[in-house]
Short mmCIF file of C-alpha atoms in Angstrom, two decimals:
data_model
loop_
_atom_site.label_atom_id
_atom_site.label_comp_id
_atom_site.label_asym_id
_atom_site.label_seq_id
_atom_site.Cartn_x
_atom_site.Cartn_y
_atom_site.Cartn_z
CA MET A 1 0.09 -0.12 -0.05
CA PRO A 2 1.47 3.37 -1.01
CA ARG A 3 2.19 5.57 2.01
CA ILE A 4 2.98 9.24 2.74
CA LEU A 5 4.82 10.09 5.96
CA HIS A 6 3.97 13.68 7.22
CA PHE A 7 6.00 15.53 9.76
CA GLY A 8 3.95 18.02 11.67
CA ILE A 9 0.43 16.57 12.01
CA GLY A 10 -1.39 19.75 12.99
CA ASN A 11 -4.52 21.39 11.67
CA PHE A 12 -3.22 22.85 8.65
CA HIS A 13 -1.84 19.39 7.32
CA ARG A 14 -5.18 17.78 8.23
CA ALA A 15 -7.26 20.36 6.39
CA HIS A 16 -4.87 20.84 3.24
CA GLN A 17 -2.56 18.02 2.16
CA ALA A 18 -4.74 15.27 3.63
CA ALA A 19 -7.82 16.45 2.03
CA TYR A 20 -6.25 16.63 -1.45
CA ILE A 21 -4.76 12.82 -0.79
CA GLN A 22 -8.07 11.39 0.29
CA VAL A 23 -9.82 12.51 -2.92
CA ALA A 24 -6.94 11.97 -5.13
CA ASP A 25 -6.44 8.07 -4.39
CA PRO A 26 -8.13 6.27 -1.44
CA ALA A 27 -5.35 3.72 -1.66
CA TRP A 28 -2.78 5.92 -0.26
CA ARG A 29 -2.39 6.12 3.45
CA ILE A 30 -0.73 8.63 5.53
CA THR A 31 1.50 8.03 8.61
CA GLY A 32 1.73 11.35 10.85
CA VAL A 33 4.50 12.46 12.96
CA SER A 34 4.24 14.63 16.03
CA LEU A 35 7.54 15.63 16.79
CA ARG A 36 7.03 17.02 20.32
CA HIS A 37 4.00 15.52 22.21
CA ALA A 38 1.32 12.92 22.09
CA THR A 39 -1.88 14.85 22.46
CA ILE A 40 -2.77 14.71 18.58
CA ARG A 41 -1.90 10.90 18.64
CA ASP A 42 -4.00 10.26 21.53
CA ALA A 43 -6.99 12.18 20.26
CA LEU A 44 -7.12 10.63 16.84
CA ALA A 45 -6.21 7.14 18.06
CA SER A 46 -9.30 7.11 20.28
CA GLN A 47 -11.44 7.47 17.17
CA GLY A 48 -9.48 5.44 14.60
CA PHE A 49 -7.36 8.31 13.34
CA GLY A 50 -10.38 9.76 11.53
CA TYR A 51 -11.76 13.20 12.09
CA THR A 52 -14.14 15.76 10.81
CA LEU A 53 -13.37 18.40 8.39
CA VAL A 54 -15.70 21.49 8.59
CA ILE A 55 -15.58 23.56 5.53
CA ARG A 56 -17.01 26.97 5.91
CA ASP A 57 -18.02 29.94 3.81
CA ALA A 58 -19.57 32.99 4.87
CA ASP A 59 -23.01 31.61 5.09
CA ALA A 60 -22.96 27.66 5.66
CA ALA A 61 -20.68 24.93 6.55
CA ARG A 62 -20.36 21.23 5.60
CA TYR A 63 -18.87 18.38 7.36
CA GLU A 64 -16.65 15.92 5.83
CA ARG A 65 -15.39 12.60 7.33
CA MET A 66 -11.49 12.16 6.96
CA ALA A 67 -10.17 8.69 6.92
CA VAL A 68 -6.71 8.90 5.12
CA HIS A 69 -4.48 8.76 8.30
CA ASP A 70 -4.03 5.15 10.01
CA GLU A 71 -0.82 5.75 12.19
CA VAL A 72 0.77 8.70 14.39
CA LEU A 73 4.09 8.39 15.69
CA VAL A 74 5.49 10.62 18.40
CA GLY A 75 9.03 11.70 18.25
CA PRO A 76 9.95 11.16 21.89
CA GLU A 77 8.24 7.81 22.18
CA ASP A 78 8.70 6.34 18.68
CA GLY A 79 11.94 7.62 17.23
CA ALA A 80 12.90 4.07 15.89
CA ALA A 81 9.65 3.66 14.16
CA ILE A 82 9.93 6.89 12.60
CA LEU A 83 13.48 6.16 11.17
CA ASP A 84 12.11 2.78 10.18
CA ARG A 85 9.02 4.39 8.19
CA ILE A 86 11.54 6.85 6.12
CA ALA A 87 13.29 3.70 5.23
CA ASP A 88 10.10 2.02 4.32
CA PRO A 89 9.99 1.35 0.44
CA ASP A 90 6.05 1.86 0.64
CA VAL A 91 6.71 5.22 1.61
CA LYS A 92 6.82 7.29 -1.73
CA MET A 93 6.46 10.77 -0.37
CA ILE A 94 7.38 12.56 2.77
CA THR A 95 5.68 15.95 3.50
CA LEU A 96 6.42 18.50 6.05
CA THR A 97 4.35 21.37 7.92
CA VAL A 98 6.71 22.07 10.60
CA THR A 99 6.52 25.92 10.51
CA GLU A 100 9.63 28.15 9.87
CA LYS A 101 11.14 27.20 13.38
CA GLY A 102 11.05 23.64 12.58
CA TYR A 103 13.91 24.18 9.80
CA HIS A 104 16.42 25.61 12.38
CA LEU A 105 17.80 28.07 9.74
CA GLY A 106 20.15 30.97 10.44
CA ALA A 107 19.81 34.33 8.95
CA ASP A 108 21.65 33.32 5.71
CA GLY A 109 18.96 30.56 5.15
CA ARG A 110 21.12 27.76 5.88
CA LEU A 111 20.82 25.13 8.58
CA ASN A 112 22.34 26.41 11.83
CA LYS A 113 24.84 23.91 13.24
CA THR A 114 24.66 25.49 16.55
CA ALA A 115 20.92 25.56 17.18
CA PRO A 116 20.44 23.33 20.27
CA LEU A 117 18.15 20.73 18.73
CA ILE A 118 20.47 20.38 15.59
CA ALA A 119 23.39 20.17 17.86
CA HIS A 120 21.63 17.48 19.89
CA ASP A 121 20.89 15.46 16.68
CA LEU A 122 24.28 15.75 15.22
CA ALA A 123 25.41 13.64 18.52
CA ALA A 124 22.39 11.40 18.88
CA GLN A 125 21.29 8.20 16.82
CA LEU A 126 17.60 9.01 17.66
CA PRO A 127 16.99 12.51 16.44
CA SER A 128 14.39 15.30 17.71
CA THR A 129 13.95 17.40 14.71
CA ALA A 130 12.59 16.81 11.25
CA ILE A 131 16.11 17.54 9.74
CA GLY A 132 17.69 14.81 11.79
CA PHE A 133 15.01 12.32 11.37
CA LEU A 134 15.23 12.83 7.50
CA ALA A 135 19.09 12.59 7.32
CA ARG A 136 19.44 9.69 9.54
CA GLY A 137 16.27 7.90 7.89
CA LEU A 138 17.37 8.41 4.53
CA ARG A 139 21.00 7.10 5.16
CA ARG A 140 19.22 3.83 6.27
CA ARG A 141 16.91 3.96 3.17
CA ALA A 142 20.08 4.40 1.06
CA ASP A 143 21.82 1.55 2.91
CA GLU A 144 18.89 -0.69 2.19
CA CYS A 145 18.62 0.36 -1.50
CA GLY A 146 15.40 1.74 -0.90
CA PRO A 147 13.31 3.34 -3.98
CA PRO A 148 13.13 6.96 -5.05
CA VAL A 149 11.13 9.25 -2.59
CA ASN A 150 9.91 12.81 -2.86
CA ILE A 151 10.30 14.99 0.14
CA VAL A 152 7.70 17.77 0.07
CA SER A 153 7.97 20.84 2.20
CA CYS A 154 4.69 22.57 2.65
CA ASP A 155 5.85 25.35 4.96
CA ASN A 156 5.83 29.14 4.35
CA LEU A 157 9.45 29.37 3.31
CA PRO A 158 10.73 31.05 -0.06
CA ASP A 159 12.49 28.11 -2.02
CA ASN A 160 11.28 25.71 0.73
CA GLY A 161 12.25 22.60 -1.12
CA ARG A 162 15.71 23.88 -1.95
CA LYS A 163 16.39 25.16 1.52
CA LEU A 164 15.19 21.72 2.91
CA ALA A 165 17.43 19.76 0.69
CA GLN A 166 20.46 22.15 1.60
CA ALA A 167 19.61 21.57 5.37
CA ILE A 168 19.58 17.78 4.92
CA VAL A 169 22.71 17.76 2.91
CA ALA A 170 24.51 20.25 5.52
CA PHE A 171 23.35 17.71 8.39
CA SER A 172 24.44 14.75 6.49
CA GLU A 173 27.94 16.13 5.93
CA TRP A 174 28.45 17.28 9.58
CA ALA A 175 27.20 13.88 10.76
CA GLY A 176 29.45 11.95 8.21
CA LEU A 177 26.43 10.24 6.75
CA ASP A 178 27.62 10.28 3.07
CA LEU A 179 24.18 10.96 1.40
CA ALA A 180 24.90 13.31 -1.47
CA SER A 181 25.04 10.55 -4.02
CA TYR A 182 21.75 9.01 -2.93
CA LEU A 183 19.91 12.19 -2.57
CA ASP A 184 21.03 13.14 -6.15
CA ALA A 185 19.92 10.04 -7.75
CA HIS A 186 16.81 9.06 -5.75
CA VAL A 187 15.36 12.09 -3.79
CA ARG A 188 13.56 15.10 -4.99
CA PHE A 189 12.81 18.36 -3.06
CA PRO A 190 10.09 20.21 -5.08
CA ASN A 191 9.39 23.74 -4.12
CA THR A 192 5.74 24.38 -3.05
CA MET A 193 3.22 26.84 -2.28
CA VAL A 194 0.39 25.89 -0.10
CA ASP A 195 -2.80 28.19 0.92
CA ARG A 196 -5.60 27.50 3.08
CA ILE A 197 -6.86 29.34 6.08
CA VAL A 198 -7.02 26.85 9.24
CA PRO A 199 -7.71 28.13 12.59
CA ALA A 200 -7.02 26.23 15.82
CA THR A 201 -9.44 23.83 17.37
CA THR A 202 -11.81 24.95 19.93
CA ASP A 203 -14.50 23.57 22.37
CA ALA A 204 -16.97 25.32 20.44
CA LEU A 205 -15.96 23.62 17.36
CA ARG A 206 -16.18 20.24 18.82
CA ALA A 207 -19.61 21.13 20.23
CA GLU A 208 -20.71 22.27 16.83
CA VAL A 209 -19.53 18.92 15.25
CA ALA A 210 -21.29 17.01 17.83
CA ASP A 211 -24.63 18.84 17.30
CA ALA A 212 -24.30 18.54 13.48
CA THR A 213 -23.04 15.04 12.98
CA GLY A 214 -23.83 13.26 16.26
CA LEU A 215 -20.29 12.40 16.43
CA MET A 216 -18.07 13.24 19.59
CA ASP A 217 -14.81 14.18 17.80
CA ALA A 218 -11.80 15.12 19.97
CA HIS A 219 -9.89 16.77 17.24
CA PRO A 220 -12.00 18.25 14.22
CA VAL A 221 -10.60 20.81 11.91
CA ALA A 222 -12.38 23.90 10.66
CA THR A 223 -11.19 25.52 7.22
CA GLU A 224 -12.49 27.66 4.33
CA ALA A 225 -13.65 26.45 0.92
CA PHE A 226 -10.66 28.04 -0.85
CA SER A 227 -7.53 25.95 -1.23
CA GLU A 228 -4.51 25.89 -3.54
CA TRP A 229 -1.50 23.70 -3.70
CA TYR A 230 1.40 24.47 -6.19
CA ILE A 231 4.06 21.87 -6.57
CA ALA A 232 7.17 22.38 -8.89
CA ASP A 233 7.20 19.75 -11.71
CA THR A 234 10.33 17.59 -10.44
CA MET A 235 8.76 14.89 -8.42
CA LEU A 236 9.70 11.13 -9.14
CA SER A 237 6.94 8.67 -9.74
CA PRO A 238 4.73 7.17 -8.19
CA ILE A 239 2.76 9.93 -6.69
CA PRO A 240 -0.99 10.36 -6.24
CA ASP A 241 -2.99 11.90 -9.15
CA LEU A 242 -2.59 15.34 -7.58
CA GLY A 243 -2.94 17.14 -10.86
CA GLY A 244 -6.58 15.40 -11.00
CA VAL A 245 -7.82 16.99 -7.83
CA GLY A 246 -6.75 20.67 -8.30
CA VAL A 247 -3.03 20.63 -7.41
CA ARG A 248 -1.20 22.74 -9.99
CA ILE A 249 2.04 21.18 -11.08
CA VAL A 250 4.10 23.93 -12.44
CA ALA A 251 7.58 24.71 -13.82
CA ASP A 252 8.22 27.52 -11.30
CA VAL A 253 6.39 27.78 -8.02
CA ALA A 254 8.12 31.24 -7.16
CA PRO A 255 5.70 33.68 -8.69
CA PHE A 256 2.76 32.13 -6.88
CA GLU A 257 4.84 31.68 -3.78
CA LEU A 258 6.03 35.21 -3.52
CA ARG A 259 2.28 36.44 -3.94
CA LYS A 260 1.00 34.39 -1.27
CA LEU A 261 3.91 34.80 1.01
CA ARG A 262 3.62 38.68 0.70
CA MET A 263 0.01 39.42 0.26
CA LEU A 264 -1.64 36.73 2.32
CA ASN A 265 0.65 35.93 4.89
CA GLY A 266 2.17 39.73 5.09
CA ALA A 267 -1.25 41.07 5.52
CA HIS A 268 -2.04 38.42 8.08
CA SER A 269 0.71 39.46 10.14
CA LEU A 270 -0.04 43.12 9.78
CA LEU A 271 -3.58 42.50 11.00
CA ALA A 272 -2.35 40.30 13.80
CA TYR A 273 -0.18 42.79 15.65
CA ALA A 274 -2.35 45.94 14.61
CA GLY A 275 -5.59 44.05 15.17
CA VAL A 276 -4.64 42.87 18.73
CA LEU A 277 -3.48 46.56 19.59
CA ALA A 278 -6.82 47.89 18.41
CA GLY A 279 -8.56 45.54 20.67
CA HIS A 280 -9.66 42.77 18.15
CA ASP A 281 -9.51 38.99 18.73
CA TYR A 282 -10.21 37.67 15.21
CA VAL A 283 -9.30 38.27 11.66
CA HIS A 284 -12.78 38.85 10.56
CA GLN A 285 -13.05 41.65 13.35
CA ALA A 286 -9.84 43.42 12.31
CA ILE A 287 -10.53 43.42 8.63
CA ARG A 288 -13.93 45.10 9.20
CA ASP A 289 -12.03 47.81 11.04
CA ALA A 290 -11.96 50.79 8.55
CA GLN A 291 -8.53 52.02 9.65
CA LEU A 292 -7.04 48.45 9.54
CA ARG A 293 -8.50 47.58 6.29
CA ASP A 294 -7.15 50.77 4.78
CA GLN A 295 -3.65 49.82 6.22
CA VAL A 296 -4.01 46.37 4.65
CA ALA A 297 -5.10 47.89 1.43
CA ALA A 298 -1.96 49.95 1.32
CA PHE A 299 0.10 47.08 2.02
CA TRP A 300 -1.15 44.97 -0.67
CA GLU A 301 -0.37 47.88 -3.04
CA GLU A 302 3.16 47.89 -2.13
CA ALA A 303 3.55 44.12 -1.92
CA ALA A 304 1.96 43.71 -5.33
CA SER A 305 4.38 46.06 -6.96
CA THR A 306 7.29 43.96 -5.82
CA LEU A 307 6.05 40.55 -7.39
CA PRO A 308 7.15 39.24 -10.65
CA ALA A 309 5.16 39.79 -13.76
CA ALA A 310 3.75 36.32 -13.69
CA SER A 311 2.00 36.95 -10.45
CA ARG A 312 1.86 40.77 -10.41
CA ASP A 313 -0.91 40.99 -13.27
CA GLY A 314 -3.58 39.20 -11.19
CA ALA A 315 -2.65 40.99 -7.87
CA ASP A 316 -5.73 43.08 -7.89
CA ASP A 317 -8.08 40.15 -8.09
CA TYR A 318 -6.00 38.20 -5.70
CA ALA A 319 -6.35 41.06 -3.17
CA GLN A 320 -10.08 41.29 -3.43
CA ALA A 321 -10.25 37.42 -3.11
CA LEU A 322 -8.33 37.84 0.04
CA LEU A 323 -10.53 40.47 1.50
CA ALA A 324 -13.46 38.19 1.13
CA ARG A 325 -11.52 35.34 2.80
CA PHE A 326 -10.31 37.52 5.70
CA ALA A 327 -13.95 38.77 6.33
CA ASN A 328 -15.29 35.28 6.56
CA PRO A 329 -16.93 35.01 10.06
CA GLY A 330 -17.17 31.39 10.08
CA LEU A 331 -13.44 30.80 10.30
CA ARG A 332 -12.80 32.71 13.79
CA HIS A 333 -9.24 32.87 13.08
CA GLU A 334 -7.60 34.08 16.13
CA LEU A 335 -4.91 36.95 15.65
CA ARG A 336 -2.91 35.79 18.51
CA GLN A 337 -2.58 32.34 16.77
CA ILE A 338 -1.06 34.33 13.60
CA ALA A 339 1.10 36.50 15.86
CA MET A 340 3.16 33.56 17.05
CA ASP A 341 6.87 33.48 16.03
CA GLY A 342 6.89 36.97 14.46
CA SER A 343 10.69 37.26 14.60
CA LEU A 344 10.89 34.48 12.12
CA LYS A 345 7.91 35.52 9.96
CA LEU A 346 8.43 39.18 9.34
CA PRO A 347 11.86 38.83 7.78
CA ILE A 348 10.15 36.48 5.24
CA ARG A 349 6.67 38.31 4.91
CA ILE A 350 7.39 41.99 5.28
CA ALA A 351 11.30 42.85 5.02
CA PRO A 352 11.42 41.62 1.23
CA VAL A 353 8.75 44.21 0.31
CA ILE A 354 10.67 46.93 1.86
CA ALA A 355 13.88 45.83 0.42
CA ALA A 356 12.49 45.45 -3.13
CA ARG A 357 10.87 48.99 -2.91
CA GLN A 358 13.86 50.63 -1.59
CA ALA A 359 15.90 48.91 -4.23
CA ARG A 360 13.83 51.04 -6.78
CA GLY A 361 14.09 54.28 -4.60
CA GLN A 362 10.43 53.84 -3.20
CA THR A 363 9.22 53.77 0.25
CA ALA A 364 7.15 51.42 1.88
CA PRO A 365 5.32 52.95 4.73
CA ALA A 366 2.64 50.27 5.13
CA ALA A 367 5.25 47.54 5.36
CA GLU A 368 7.20 49.41 7.85
CA GLY A 369 3.93 50.00 9.70
CA ALA A 370 3.66 46.14 10.02
CA ARG A 371 7.19 46.10 11.64
CA HIS A 372 6.35 48.75 14.00
CA ALA A 373 2.99 47.07 14.81
CA TRP A 374 4.74 43.97 15.61
CA ALA A 375 7.56 45.74 17.72
CA SER A 376 4.65 47.65 19.79
CA PHE A 377 2.83 44.23 20.19
CA VAL A 378 5.74 42.71 21.77
CA ALA A 379 6.43 45.89 23.87
CA ALA A 380 2.99 45.73 25.02
CA ALA A 381 3.36 42.18 26.14
CA LEU A 382 6.35 42.82 27.97
CA ARG A 383 4.79 45.89 29.92
CA SER A 384 1.70 43.51 30.84
CA GLY A 385 3.66 40.39 31.53
CA THR A 386 1.85 38.50 28.83
CA ALA A 387 3.72 35.46 27.49
CA ILE A 388 5.29 36.06 24.01
CA ASP A 389 5.27 32.88 21.84
CA ASP A 390 8.59 33.45 19.84
CA PRO A 391 11.86 31.81 19.83
CA ARG A 392 13.58 34.89 20.80
CA ALA A 393 11.16 35.64 23.84
CA ASP A 394 14.03 35.60 26.32
CA ILE A 395 15.93 38.16 24.27
CA PHE A 396 12.90 40.33 24.23
CA ALA A 397 12.49 39.97 27.87
CA GLU A 398 15.97 41.22 28.50
CA LEU A 399 15.44 44.25 26.27
CA GLY A 400 12.40 44.95 28.15
CA LYS A 401 14.42 45.10 31.36
CA THR A 402 17.10 47.12 29.69
CA HIS A 403 14.85 49.70 28.21
CA ARG A 404 12.14 49.63 30.89
CA GLY A 405 10.54 53.14 31.01
CA ASP A 406 12.04 54.23 27.58
CA GLU A 407 9.38 53.04 25.17
CA PRO A 408 11.22 54.59 21.81
CA ALA A 409 14.44 52.73 22.67
CA LEU A 410 12.72 49.34 23.35
CA ILE A 411 10.79 49.71 20.12
CA SER A 412 14.15 50.61 18.24
CA ALA A 413 15.83 47.68 19.83
CA LEU A 414 13.12 45.19 19.06
CA LEU A 415 13.23 46.24 15.38
CA ASP A 416 16.79 45.63 15.25
CA GLN A 417 16.00 41.93 16.15
CA ILE A 418 14.03 41.69 12.76
CA SER A 419 16.42 43.56 10.69
CA GLY A 420 18.65 41.83 8.17
#
């Protein structure tokens, strides 16, 4: 039975890649991997690994039963089994949604050898990161003369496939795994772009699913009707018939990737920080705020001007579609969920807009406003003692102590943390 191994079995994967696979070919199964904890494994195992996918538009919802997963492995408990699955010849694709921080990249976009978890994995036979698992698992696959495999990053990173490949090559070199020839001959890392808005699961969603379906679902997922997936045409067979279910297999993902990163993700970040500061909780509330909506519209104009011609031509229509998606009240997408890991996200989503316009002698006041909204959001959290969900939270806390009582100095110091 052909199988996909997926790292990062969170809500986005279960509403996006899994939904495509279930429709494309019911013969394919997915093994999920949770790198940190057993919560999702335990919730899904109690119901045969199935769950309810709730698809909402502005006026209605439909409820679909998902049944494409049949196994979830947990990193701290099942490390050896994860390596076994990577080497399993039935595994034809390995996909990832581990977020930007799951790649452990430095400011240069390459694997950071001194990142604590990477340093751990270089010294340990049972890894803790997706990079460590993949490098060591692929070494075993090579030793067992395993068949070709496609490793597909589905995270919001520019050139995500190339960066993942570079990270695995670097890790394998540092660990003495000698993988280069096997990777060249038997592994492909296509660049991709994924797009679907998927909020966190809440008790209200569980109650809604129980009322609508009669099922007590421990971990349903809600999403919007809109969904896109672009994959560079470099994969090795066999793969599911993804093109037959709407996945775009294209020569170059970059134009679509940049449009999404800058216009959707960039606007999401702007709304997250400015929206919380304005007293809003959800995206649909923030986009209805006339002042915030005007800020987003100005940002979209700036971002669109930096896109390549292939995606710039349709940018106005894309922005109008985003406006409708953001305004969907059925999603209840929490601004604080989007606000997580801002120090990693803004250099990818916002900084390139500023840099591209500066290179042409243009200003980017709306994009600069997004950076300042982030800094003000962090400063407000430091003042109130609110937890900051960011890998640099300890650094921010020290800056807060250093610049206590001097807001302009604190804002400036925070902005330095997301400058190139």
